[in-house]
Amino acid sequence: MEALLLQTLNGLDKGGAYALIALGLTLTFGTLGIVNFAHGALFMLGAFCAVGMNELLTISTKVKDESITFFDAYKEVPILEAKFPVIGPIIVDYSVPLAILITVPLMLLIGWVMERGLIRHFYKRTHADQILVTFGLAIVVQEIVRHYFGANPIPQLAPDVVAGSANIGSWLGMSDNVVYPWWRLIYLVFALVIIAATFAFLRFTTFGMVVRAGMQDREMVGMLGINIQRRFTIVFGLAAVCAGLAGVMYTPILPPDYHMGMDFLVLSFVVVVVGGMGSLGGAVAAGFLLGILQSFAAMNVFKTIVPGIDQIIIYLVAVVILLFRPRGLLGRKGVMDA
Amino acid sequence: MTNSSSKTSLNNFLLMLLVTGVVLAAPIIFEPFGAGYPDLLQRFAIFGIFAVGFNILFGLTGYLSFGHAAFLGVGSYTAVWSFKLLTMNVVPAIFFSVLLTGLFALIIGYISLRRSGIYFSILTLAFAQMSYNLAYSVLTPITNGETGLQLSLQDPRILDAKNIAGGLPNTNFFGYTMNQTNTYEFFGTAYQFNVGYYVCGVVLILMFYIAMRIFQSPFGMMLKAIKSNQTRMKYTGFDTRPYLIWAFVISGMYAGLAGALLSITDPLAGAERMQWTASGEVVLMTILGGVGTMIGPVLGAALIKYLENIFSAINTGELTRMLSWVPEGMQDFAVSTVGLFVGDGWHLTLGLMFMIVVVFLPGGIMEGVRRIARLFSRRKAGPVEPPRATNIATAGEGGA
């Protein structure tokens, strides 16, 4: 029973990341009609925003080390801690949540630049061309990040206050030994909040209404006199922000490295296809579903029946769904059925 | 077809002559570029075969598959198992690799080709990742997981004579060992002629010829028709699935052959060959060279492998030497900026090149060559619509 609960939480956690990335991907695919292979790179950029923020906050200066007395030794101390002995360490400790503050504007900017500079010219080209050019862009972004941050994963730490584990066993009436890391619970809640915010934005604002209309029939919206082009740029920025936020908060769970974009890209496409290309609810549902499936498949119970099932379960599910229900779980009939 | 058949066969003959000449004389031709050594030439040939096969699927039918790396891997593993179980002679290895990869491609193609377009691409992507994960961790008795499949002294090579001498035997083609290199000196430069390279080269010439015949056959025309309008084809009564499956299987077999040759020249098979990003590499090669053209993919493969080996070997010291003509003050700046694109950063160059080709020159190198040729030719006047990377080469252009 405990194992089941833990794995469900693990699955929801991972699923949250998948759902957020897939949400951005579906937004661009449903609204703009663009297949964006650089979306994984946006996730990776978000994660590296956290790394960058950490480096920014820990710009250090040399301070005399009092503990060594026989010669003059200096140690590196972050300026924030040196100048503000009380608040400084707290700020440095909270570098990951604070990174959200720079991630949102930075990802918006990157999304805006990507859309205006490159994606805009590919609306009329075939899907294969879009795939190829965004794949190329993903490689370029990956290499630039690798050049500046190096090829090794750079672990980021969650703030100290939440670095431990929550005693969920006692909340749910189970034994006291059932624990789960606080940060992962926070991540799950965070992902749900962002997803809810995006849905609320799309449902309750005029802009959201235009975007939803554009997803249904882009040409018609243009013919009604609405400047869909500018809306597209903002939608792309929004998708980039979703991916970036997913990345930034995921850093304590998975140390960011330059290759994580490509790894998550395949999974996010599989999620989008299972959920239904163009269906936002489907993308989110499929994200959580596949996350849970992957976690359950990693349990020993299933591994003994079919060894290695955890590696391939997602792809198997994708193949089955693509063959028997090509519009995905919640896709609309007639959209990309061929 | 606007060309008369005799003109086409003359074109074909000249093309084959050119290709044969270049492949056979490659150790001499490429030596001045620093690319004349056996390992690199073997890679040119092997990835040329891979790209030509991929072009049969992507160039003719327009279906973008990300799963060909899996076929490369299957080919490699089969070849190494043939070396372990049967004999060090390369012929059974090639035979079994192509056979097994063809079967594998048949299964994957049968399932994947039930959908088209972006769904097909994602299906092949899913299969490639699945194969990679299986090879890496689940099927380790067969593939030996991370360490890769290697030869060992205890292998029961049934068809070979007993190995009395110590040390691992070499792959051979009826007695000629693959890594035997004869070096000859002409006019002060040493040229290396390697048996392994010539085996790969002859196979390349053969496969190129086969691909050329496929392009110009009625089968090839059906595939081009599928690319241009599949729905209309279905309305006129043609069942497109068998053609697509055959094209997929054939291109898969090419990939398996390339994988087998990789193992023949270096008897080691690793799982990282099967990752989908390796499929991305062959897509790059084909696009760079020119989708749908004959020579394009081979050129693209050669260029990318050349850049991979030569560019990535240029470290800071070499770079400083190469840029020694730059004035003093600018030298450090020049070295550090160009240094971003060579050595470790050559992937960056590759990505940028790829983007530039897809944005500005979707027809690849061959498109560039055609445009330059058009500049010099005064017969055609007026603008011509530039082909897209995924557009069909017109029926009249049966040749390069």
XYZ file of C-alpha atoms in Angstrom:
738
model
C 0.000 0.000 0.000
C 2.774 2.400 0.901
C 4.688 1.533 -2.236
C 1.591 2.256 -4.276
C 1.153 5.653 -2.700
C 4.796 6.586 -3.167
C 4.793 5.518 -6.765
C 1.581 7.408 -7.440
C 3.161 10.533 -6.016
C 6.301 9.945 -8.056
C 4.193 9.527 -11.114
C 2.176 12.661 -10.456
C 5.398 14.541 -9.933
C 7.019 13.423 -13.164
C 3.655 13.760 -14.833
C 3.512 17.360 -13.762
C 6.697 18.091 -15.659
C 5.486 16.182 -18.710
C 2.104 17.900 -18.566
C 3.625 21.394 -18.402
C 5.950 20.750 -21.334
C 3.217 19.071 -23.348
C 0.919 22.002 -22.600
C 3.343 24.412 -24.232
C 3.851 22.075 -27.167
C 0.123 21.681 -27.740
C -0.377 25.428 -27.534
C 2.109 25.981 -30.337
C 0.836 23.088 -32.356
C -2.829 23.776 -31.904
C -2.691 27.538 -32.358
C 0.233 28.084 -34.677
C 0.287 24.744 -36.413
C 4.002 24.501 -35.817
C 5.795 21.341 -34.813
C 8.466 22.666 -32.495
C 11.390 20.327 -31.918
C 13.140 23.060 -29.967
C 10.640 22.832 -27.108
C 12.876 20.498 -25.138
C 15.601 23.106 -25.472
C 13.252 25.669 -23.904
C 12.768 23.341 -20.943
C 16.526 23.053 -20.671
C 16.933 26.826 -20.858
C 14.510 27.210 -17.987
C 16.573 24.807 -15.915
C 19.715 26.732 -16.760
C 18.012 29.962 -15.707
C 18.065 28.469 -12.239
C 21.751 27.662 -12.648
C 22.436 31.156 -13.900
C 20.504 32.713 -11.038
C 22.508 30.678 -8.595
C 25.746 31.837 -10.176
C 24.513 35.410 -10.158
C 23.595 35.320 -6.499
C 26.815 33.680 -5.498
C 29.210 36.092 -7.150
C 31.953 35.915 -4.614
C 34.689 38.014 -3.234
C 37.700 37.049 -1.220
C 37.329 37.402 2.502
C 39.937 36.675 5.089
C 39.475 33.270 6.618
C 39.612 33.762 10.365
C 39.762 30.102 11.223
C 43.262 29.580 9.827
C 45.821 31.407 11.913
C 49.300 30.546 10.775
C 49.119 32.287 7.453
C 46.817 34.693 5.684
C 44.195 32.551 4.052
C 41.292 33.818 2.001
C 38.065 32.125 1.221
C 35.409 32.814 -1.370
C 32.246 34.209 0.095
C 29.273 35.377 -1.892
C 28.999 39.150 -1.860
C 25.405 38.910 -0.702
C 26.413 36.957 2.345
C 29.334 39.234 3.077
C 27.432 42.508 2.767
C 24.118 41.360 4.253
C 24.981 38.775 6.889
C 21.377 38.106 7.836
C 19.367 38.299 4.603
C 22.191 37.291 2.234
C 22.373 33.587 3.052
C 18.582 33.359 2.931
C 18.514 34.838 -0.550
C 21.236 32.496 -1.763
C 19.430 29.575 -0.206
C 16.213 30.414 -2.025
C 17.944 30.800 -5.382
C 15.753 28.249 -7.137
C 12.365 29.827 -6.324
C 13.831 33.269 -6.899
C 14.965 32.105 -10.315
C 11.308 32.113 -11.312
C 11.492 35.897 -11.252
C 14.060 35.967 -14.014
C 12.801 32.895 -15.845
C 9.440 34.350 -16.767
C 10.695 37.502 -18.509
C 13.704 35.701 -19.994
C 11.637 32.877 -21.493
C 9.107 35.384 -22.788
C 11.938 37.224 -24.497
C 13.467 34.057 -25.919
C 10.075 32.893 -27.153
C 9.417 36.274 -28.724
C 12.784 36.300 -30.481
C 12.374 32.710 -31.687
C 8.949 33.359 -33.058
C 9.734 36.594 -34.793
C 13.107 35.560 -36.077
C 12.532 32.037 -37.218
C 9.198 30.349 -36.649
C 7.220 33.075 -38.374
C 8.728 32.167 -41.735
C 7.807 28.534 -41.350
C 4.040 28.749 -40.966
C 3.507 27.992 -44.608
C 6.160 25.315 -44.920
C 5.611 21.634 -44.448
C 5.780 19.926 -41.074
C 8.992 18.183 -42.078
C 10.689 21.540 -42.736
C 9.510 22.848 -39.380
C 10.804 19.756 -37.641
C 14.161 20.090 -39.341
C 14.734 23.746 -38.638
C 13.640 23.550 -35.019
C 15.805 20.462 -34.583
C 18.734 22.472 -35.893
C 17.872 25.293 -33.507
C 17.694 22.855 -30.615
C 21.195 21.624 -31.441
C 22.537 25.173 -31.634
C 20.959 26.170 -28.291
C 22.222 22.984 -26.685
C 25.759 23.623 -27.859
C 25.751 27.233 -26.709
C 24.616 26.128 -23.249
C 27.243 23.408 -23.214
C 29.913 25.909 -24.131
C 29.078 28.269 -21.300
C 28.085 25.882 -18.557
C 30.149 22.829 -19.387
C 29.027 19.307 -20.099
C 28.528 18.088 -16.555
C 25.222 18.195 -14.694
C 25.151 21.086 -12.232
C 23.097 20.082 -9.204
C 20.906 22.743 -7.677
C 19.657 22.586 -4.136
C 16.181 23.217 -2.892
C 15.854 25.800 -0.103
C 16.907 24.324 3.271
C 13.495 24.651 4.837
C 12.019 22.247 2.321
C 15.034 20.075 1.745
C 13.727 17.287 3.944
C 10.853 14.897 3.643
C 7.240 15.242 4.600
C 5.687 12.680 6.812
C 2.748 11.863 4.585
C 2.157 8.602 6.314
C 0.860 10.372 9.367
C -1.390 12.670 7.319
C -3.086 9.778 5.649
C -3.299 7.468 8.595
C -0.545 5.167 7.499
C 2.632 4.253 9.299
C 5.002 7.034 10.278
C 7.757 5.705 8.059
C 6.137 6.776 4.830
C 7.959 9.922 3.784
C 8.142 11.908 0.611
C 10.427 14.856 -0.205
C 8.813 18.221 0.397
C 10.166 19.745 -2.760
C 8.488 17.180 -4.965
C 5.142 17.914 -3.345
C 5.763 21.603 -3.865
C 6.633 20.926 -7.489
C 3.400 19.027 -8.003
C 1.346 21.836 -6.527
C 3.316 24.381 -8.556
C 2.710 22.496 -11.795
C -1.009 22.267 -11.074
C -1.138 25.980 -10.305
C 0.571 26.925 -13.561
C -1.666 24.602 -15.547
C -4.728 26.032 -13.870
C -3.482 29.572 -14.513
C -2.967 28.828 -18.191
C -6.411 27.336 -18.517
C -7.947 30.256 -16.652
C -6.095 32.672 -18.888
C -7.378 30.941 -21.975
C -10.905 30.698 -20.696
C -11.572 33.940 -18.909
C -9.699 36.586 -20.884
C -10.447 38.074 -24.264
C -6.975 37.213 -25.429
C -7.580 33.633 -24.421
C -10.798 33.625 -26.368
C -8.978 34.788 -29.480
C -6.359 32.067 -28.977
C -9.025 29.396 -28.607
C -10.739 30.691 -31.718
C -7.419 30.580 -33.526
C -6.977 26.961 -32.478
C -10.276 26.088 -34.029
C -9.933 28.017 -37.261
C -6.981 30.257 -37.856
C -8.009 31.653 -41.202
C -11.441 32.623 -40.046
C -10.021 34.601 -37.170
C -7.796 36.487 -39.596
C -10.756 37.175 -41.828
C -12.687 38.612 -38.912
C -10.104 41.356 -38.733
C -8.086 40.264 -35.737
C -4.338 40.601 -35.994
C -3.594 37.006 -35.287
C 0.104 37.429 -36.000
C 0.817 39.393 -32.849
C -1.275 37.014 -30.808
C 0.838 34.160 -32.161
C 3.999 35.721 -30.874
C 2.493 36.052 -27.424
C 1.196 32.483 -27.491
C 4.629 31.235 -28.395
C 6.071 33.245 -25.544
C 3.480 31.737 -23.227
C 4.415 28.227 -24.327
C 8.078 29.047 -23.759
C 7.268 30.320 -20.274
C 5.407 27.086 -19.436
C 8.373 25.012 -20.515
C 10.812 27.295 -18.734
C 8.909 27.213 -15.463
C 8.710 23.424 -15.667
C 12.474 23.425 -16.056
C 13.340 25.918 -13.354
C 11.522 24.180 -10.558
C 12.646 20.737 -11.669
C 16.312 21.487 -11.023
C 16.476 20.174 -7.446
C 14.872 16.961 -8.646
C 17.046 16.389 -11.699
C 20.405 18.162 -12.009
C 20.310 20.174 -15.226
C 22.658 19.218 -18.001
C 22.788 20.354 -21.583
C 21.304 17.143 -22.943
C 18.110 17.085 -20.924
C 16.225 18.976 -23.619
C 16.485 16.192 -26.146
C 15.606 13.547 -23.565
C 12.403 15.310 -22.559
C 11.543 16.200 -26.163
C 10.740 12.661 -27.229
C 8.655 12.105 -24.123
C 6.753 15.350 -24.586
C 5.890 14.508 -28.179
C 4.682 11.116 -27.106
C 2.546 12.787 -24.430
C 1.070 15.246 -26.916
C 0.250 12.512 -29.378
C -1.358 10.314 -26.725
C -3.404 13.231 -25.436
C -4.426 14.403 -28.848
C -2.638 16.967 -30.979
C -4.419 20.234 -30.430
C -6.210 19.295 -27.239
C -4.935 21.106 -24.152
C -6.881 19.039 -21.681
C -5.666 15.928 -23.405
C -2.047 16.991 -23.148
C -2.317 17.584 -19.412
C -4.247 14.381 -18.774
C -1.867 12.336 -20.899
C 1.106 13.903 -19.118
C -0.074 12.810 -15.700
C -1.241 9.460 -16.996
C 2.048 8.607 -18.644
C 3.973 9.798 -15.612
C 1.992 7.492 -13.374
C 2.298 4.597 -15.835
C 6.033 5.044 -15.975
C 6.321 5.075 -12.198
C 4.164 2.018 -11.741
C 6.091 0.167 -14.416
C 9.238 0.797 -12.414
C 7.861 -1.163 -9.474
C 9.448 -4.562 -8.976
C 6.104 -6.306 -9.162
C 5.813 -5.446 -12.822
C 9.473 -5.659 -13.620
C 9.544 -9.337 -12.768
C 6.706 -10.069 -15.160
C 8.163 -8.154 -18.080
C 11.767 -7.113 -17.499
C 12.591 -3.599 -18.578
C 8.950 -2.601 -18.915
C 9.614 0.775 -17.350
C 11.836 1.793 -20.210
C 9.435 1.025 -22.951
C 5.942 1.333 -21.465
C 5.487 4.912 -22.612
C 6.432 4.096 -26.174
C 4.258 1.004 -26.208
C 1.277 3.020 -25.033
C 2.008 5.647 -27.682
C 2.186 3.025 -30.421
C -1.049 1.417 -29.316
C -2.877 4.728 -29.115
C -1.509 5.940 -32.446
C -2.710 2.777 -34.095
C -6.152 2.425 -32.614
C -7.189 5.936 -31.695
C -5.038 8.282 -33.721
C -6.752 11.398 -32.495
C -5.508 10.601 -29.005
C -7.441 10.438 -25.779
C -9.180 13.781 -26.002
C -8.449 14.899 -29.520
C -11.169 16.150 -31.818
C -12.228 13.783 -34.550
C -11.019 14.851 -37.935
C -7.962 16.754 -36.787
C -4.933 15.009 -38.257
C -6.500 11.607 -38.560
C -4.572 10.503 -41.616
C 9.594 11.673 -69.043
C 11.090 14.350 -71.183
C 14.467 12.708 -71.648
C 14.818 10.066 -74.280
C 15.924 6.774 -72.841
C 19.279 6.825 -74.579
C 20.158 10.198 -73.110
C 19.214 8.954 -69.658
C 21.328 5.848 -70.024
C 24.248 7.984 -71.177
C 23.770 10.204 -68.137
C 23.599 7.141 -65.933
C 26.724 5.665 -67.415
C 28.651 8.908 -66.942
C 27.389 9.248 -63.386
C 28.369 5.696 -62.521
C 31.757 6.244 -64.128
C 32.268 9.381 -62.071
C 31.191 7.729 -58.847
C 33.309 4.632 -59.462
C 36.309 6.753 -60.337
C 36.038 8.948 -57.266
C 35.434 6.042 -54.900
C 38.311 3.947 -56.216
C 40.751 6.847 -56.310
C 39.595 8.342 -53.012
C 42.801 7.713 -51.052
C 44.593 9.820 -53.652
C 41.936 12.501 -54.118
C 41.296 13.165 -50.466
C 44.867 13.100 -49.229
C 45.522 16.829 -49.849
C 42.521 17.638 -47.623
C 43.939 15.563 -44.844
C 41.138 13.101 -45.317
C 43.007 10.273 -46.961
C 43.320 7.945 -44.043
C 41.435 4.638 -44.026
C 39.218 5.234 -41.009
C 37.697 8.422 -42.382
C 37.310 7.071 -45.913
C 35.512 4.035 -44.531
C 33.113 6.339 -42.718
C 32.513 8.332 -45.884
C 31.506 5.152 -47.673
C 29.431 3.706 -44.837
C 27.449 6.832 -44.116
C 27.128 7.408 -47.840
C 25.339 4.075 -48.065
C 23.190 4.973 -45.075
C 22.238 8.332 -46.558
C 21.477 6.897 -50.008
C 19.138 4.379 -48.389
C 17.466 7.044 -46.274
C 17.018 9.151 -49.363
C 15.018 6.357 -50.983
C 12.448 6.769 -48.232
C 12.566 10.486 -47.492
C 13.512 11.794 -50.908
C 11.104 9.742 -52.953
C 8.094 9.390 -50.668
C 8.498 12.362 -48.369
C 8.037 10.308 -45.203
C 10.428 11.528 -42.530
C 11.573 8.628 -40.374
C 13.566 9.081 -37.196
C 13.973 5.381 -36.643
C 16.765 4.445 -39.011
C 19.344 4.500 -36.276
C 17.636 1.407 -34.878
C 18.294 -0.407 -38.167
C 21.906 0.670 -38.061
C 22.162 -0.824 -34.599
C 20.448 -4.079 -35.556
C 22.798 -4.433 -38.514
C 25.824 -3.880 -36.309
C 24.757 -6.352 -33.637
C 23.883 -9.023 -36.200
C 27.250 -8.649 -37.877
C 29.121 -8.996 -34.596
C 27.060 -12.058 -33.667
C 27.900 -13.562 -37.039
C 31.566 -12.971 -36.274
C 31.153 -14.598 -32.916
C 29.132 -17.597 -33.951
C 29.985 -18.358 -37.523
C 33.133 -16.991 -39.047
C 35.276 -13.915 -39.349
C 34.542 -13.797 -43.043
C 32.463 -10.714 -43.792
C 30.113 -12.250 -46.354
C 27.822 -14.146 -43.922
C 27.874 -11.110 -41.643
C 26.594 -8.841 -44.385
C 24.052 -11.389 -45.540
C 22.529 -11.965 -42.138
C 22.583 -8.284 -41.211
C 20.656 -7.262 -44.272
C 18.206 -10.122 -43.819
C 17.480 -9.471 -40.158
C 17.306 -5.713 -40.574
C 14.906 -6.195 -43.439
C 12.639 -8.298 -41.225
C 12.875 -5.758 -38.426
C 12.070 -2.964 -40.862
C 9.129 -4.935 -42.152
C 7.622 -5.207 -38.678
C 8.253 -1.575 -37.767
C 7.186 -0.333 -41.177
C 4.000 -2.352 -41.137
C 2.964 -0.703 -37.888
C 4.310 2.800 -38.511
C 3.029 3.186 -42.028
C -0.548 2.906 -40.886
C -0.242 6.616 -40.225
C 1.375 9.341 -42.274
C 3.010 12.696 -41.865
C 3.884 13.869 -38.382
C 2.294 10.798 -36.751
C 4.532 8.527 -38.797
C 7.596 10.496 -37.715
C 6.630 10.306 -34.053
C 5.887 6.580 -34.336
C 9.325 5.928 -35.789
C 10.801 8.136 -33.091
C 9.012 6.083 -30.443
C 10.259 2.829 -31.978
C 13.815 4.119 -32.171
C 13.837 5.125 -28.520
C 12.214 1.842 -27.554
C 14.888 -0.109 -29.427
C 17.602 1.975 -27.834
C 16.220 1.425 -24.351
C 15.813 -2.287 -24.992
C 19.346 -2.596 -26.346
C 20.796 -0.569 -23.523
C 19.262 -2.274 -20.528
C 16.810 -5.046 -21.211
C 18.284 -7.222 -23.933
C 21.747 -7.170 -22.386
C 22.414 -10.880 -22.986
C 22.207 -10.122 -26.692
C 23.607 -6.639 -26.844
C 25.822 -6.421 -23.783
C 24.257 -3.092 -22.867
C 26.497 -0.164 -22.208
C 29.833 -1.824 -22.843
C 28.849 -2.916 -26.302
C 29.167 -6.244 -28.010
C 32.735 -7.310 -28.601
C 34.599 -10.298 -29.931
C 36.261 -12.629 -27.513
C 38.609 -15.575 -27.695
C 35.959 -18.003 -26.475
C 33.653 -17.391 -29.419
C 32.604 -20.598 -31.147
C 33.382 -19.624 -34.676
C 31.890 -22.712 -36.216
C 32.927 -22.212 -39.789
C 36.437 -20.962 -39.116
C 39.560 -23.047 -38.566
C 40.671 -23.338 -34.965
C 42.387 -20.230 -33.758
C 45.747 -21.450 -32.536
C 47.554 -18.143 -32.268
C 46.702 -15.874 -29.347
C 44.866 -12.607 -29.867
C 41.578 -11.872 -31.574
C 41.278 -12.722 -35.263
C 40.608 -9.995 -37.802
C 37.566 -9.674 -40.001
C 38.418 -10.734 -43.481
C 37.032 -11.075 -46.947
C 38.046 -14.564 -47.977
C 41.493 -14.114 -46.545
C 42.178 -10.437 -47.116
C 42.070 -8.899 -43.653
C 40.128 -5.673 -43.361
C 42.703 -3.653 -41.588
C 45.488 -4.408 -44.005
C 46.786 -1.129 -45.364
C 49.333 -0.807 -48.107
C 51.082 2.520 -48.211
C 52.636 3.721 -51.404
C 54.626 6.856 -51.989
C 53.984 8.996 -55.020
C 55.858 12.261 -55.417
C 56.698 12.488 -51.773
C 53.236 11.970 -50.302
C 52.246 8.689 -48.776
C 48.907 7.283 -49.879
C 47.214 4.582 -47.888
C 45.209 1.886 -49.631
C 43.173 -0.083 -47.179
C 41.318 -3.333 -47.850
C 38.470 -2.412 -45.510
C 37.919 0.847 -47.343
C 37.820 -0.850 -50.725
C 35.249 -3.367 -49.537
C 33.063 -0.493 -48.287
C 33.736 1.474 -51.451
C 32.744 -1.344 -53.781
C 29.582 -1.897 -51.749
C 28.867 1.837 -52.032
C 29.214 1.757 -55.791
C 26.913 -1.239 -55.981
C 24.273 0.253 -53.678
C 24.460 3.557 -55.505
C 23.782 1.766 -58.761
C 20.831 -0.059 -57.238
C 19.445 3.198 -55.851
C 19.823 4.834 -59.241
C 17.892 2.025 -60.868
C 15.186 2.315 -58.209
C 14.877 6.061 -58.799
C 14.329 5.538 -62.485
C 12.102 2.492 -62.303
C 8.296 2.446 -62.378
C 8.485 1.602 -58.661
C 10.403 4.818 -58.092
C 7.838 6.744 -60.046
C 5.064 5.356 -57.853
C 6.944 6.558 -54.796
C 7.321 10.031 -56.258
C 3.608 10.005 -57.016
C 2.917 9.150 -53.382
C 4.969 12.163 -52.345
C 3.201 14.522 -54.652
C -0.388 13.540 -53.880
C -1.181 10.389 -51.989
C -4.922 10.950 -51.772
C -5.246 11.277 -55.516
C -3.293 8.082 -55.982
C -5.679 6.262 -53.729
C -8.630 7.673 -55.650
C -7.266 6.354 -58.903
C -7.249 2.913 -57.383
C -3.638 2.342 -56.393
C -3.025 0.816 -53.020
C -0.132 2.844 -51.710
C 0.716 0.728 -48.674
C 2.757 -2.025 -50.351
C 4.890 0.573 -52.120
C 5.491 2.465 -48.911
C 6.320 -0.687 -46.993
C 8.749 -1.788 -49.693
C 10.427 1.615 -49.707
C 10.719 1.506 -45.936
C 12.128 -2.015 -45.937
C 14.626 -1.216 -48.667
C 15.871 1.878 -46.900
C 16.003 -0.117 -43.679
C 18.136 -2.755 -45.371
C 20.522 -0.084 -46.604
C 20.815 1.106 -43.016
C 21.411 -2.448 -41.821
C 24.115 -2.876 -44.424
C 25.764 0.330 -43.256
C 25.620 -0.960 -39.689
C 27.188 -4.250 -40.737
C 30.004 -2.425 -42.495
C 30.567 -0.346 -39.368
C 31.066 -3.536 -37.410
C 33.190 -5.092 -40.110
C 35.682 -2.283 -40.041
C 35.585 -2.088 -36.261
C 34.175 -5.233 -34.614
C 32.345 -3.530 -31.812
C 28.661 -2.719 -31.602
C 27.400 -0.156 -29.120
C 23.897 0.871 -28.141
C 24.434 4.605 -28.597
C 24.249 4.044 -32.341
C 20.541 3.466 -31.903
C 19.548 6.747 -30.302
C 17.166 8.905 -32.246
C 19.682 11.719 -32.431
C 21.818 9.418 -34.582
C 18.859 9.236 -36.934
C 18.877 12.998 -36.872
C 22.435 12.872 -38.204
C 21.446 10.957 -41.321
C 18.542 13.354 -41.885
C 21.048 16.175 -41.711
C 23.294 14.463 -44.240
C 20.491 13.912 -46.686
C 19.100 17.425 -46.384
C 22.523 18.994 -46.603
C 23.347 17.126 -49.744
C 19.991 17.524 -51.379
C 16.854 15.507 -50.777
C 15.583 13.506 -53.702
C 18.789 13.811 -55.688
C 21.116 10.906 -56.345
C 24.541 12.224 -55.450
C 23.289 14.658 -52.838
C 23.119 12.303 -49.863
C 26.602 10.924 -50.557
C 28.009 14.456 -50.717
C 26.178 15.390 -47.551
C 27.453 12.305 -45.732
C 31.027 12.944 -46.857
C 30.868 16.600 -45.866
C 29.465 15.953 -42.424
C 31.886 13.138 -41.649
C 34.747 15.311 -42.903
C 33.671 18.171 -40.676
C 33.217 15.803 -37.782
C 36.708 14.408 -38.052
C 38.684 17.369 -39.265
C 36.893 20.275 -37.615
C 36.596 18.586 -34.291
C 40.302 17.775 -34.292
C 41.311 21.420 -34.578
C 42.240 22.442 -31.071
C 43.400 25.842 -29.889
C 47.046 25.240 -30.781
C 46.225 24.254 -34.342
C 43.827 27.133 -34.644
C 46.420 29.648 -33.543
C 48.781 28.253 -36.136
C 46.150 28.425 -38.857
C 45.244 31.992 -37.969
C 48.818 33.202 -37.664
C 48.327 35.562 -40.579
C 45.887 37.688 -38.555
C 47.445 40.979 -37.249
C 48.802 40.797 -33.701
C 46.105 42.639 -31.778
C 43.264 40.763 -33.417
C 44.723 37.325 -33.059
C 43.384 36.394 -29.647
C 39.951 37.661 -30.572
C 40.013 35.770 -33.862
C 41.142 32.557 -32.201
C 38.501 32.725 -29.489
C 35.643 33.500 -31.889
C 36.549 30.927 -34.506
C 37.342 28.562 -31.670
C 33.644 28.531 -30.779
C 32.951 26.767 -34.049
C 35.738 24.211 -34.246
C 37.079 21.596 -31.906
C 34.470 20.889 -29.282
C 32.121 23.398 -30.785
C 31.795 21.724 -34.160
C 28.281 20.551 -33.254
C 27.397 24.228 -33.139
C 28.699 24.638 -36.679
C 26.684 21.625 -37.713
C 23.471 22.935 -36.181
C 23.963 26.360 -37.721
C 24.762 24.887 -41.108
C 21.650 22.774 -40.886
C 19.446 25.733 -40.035
C 20.952 27.850 -42.802
C 20.434 25.087 -45.344
C 16.810 24.490 -44.342
C 15.984 28.189 -44.307
C 17.788 29.412 -47.398
C 18.704 26.434 -49.496
C 16.273 23.646 -48.792
C 17.442 21.673 -51.763
C 20.842 21.280 -50.209
C 24.206 21.405 -51.907
C 22.804 20.061 -55.149
C 20.353 22.940 -55.208
C 23.240 25.346 -54.757
C 25.108 23.694 -57.606
C 22.030 23.874 -59.797
C 21.528 27.560 -59.040
C 25.129 28.356 -59.867
C 24.843 26.361 -63.079
C 21.738 28.334 -63.920
C 23.623 31.587 -63.468
C 26.002 30.522 -66.191
C 23.417 29.118 -68.515
C 21.652 31.670 -70.724
C 19.028 29.349 -72.109
C 16.578 29.486 -69.227
C 15.114 32.925 -68.544
C 12.704 34.003 -65.842
C 12.400 33.042 -62.200
C 12.188 29.420 -61.263
C 10.519 28.409 -58.040
C 13.122 27.079 -55.641
C 12.350 23.564 -54.521
C 11.618 22.906 -50.898
C 13.459 20.349 -48.854
C 10.406 18.155 -48.947
C 9.354 18.746 -52.491
C 9.636 16.377 -55.330
C 12.383 16.487 -57.943
C 10.577 16.783 -61.252
C 10.093 13.659 -63.319
C 12.537 14.826 -65.951
C 15.416 15.041 -63.561
C 16.183 11.391 -63.296
C 19.875 11.900 -62.814
C 21.963 13.812 -60.369
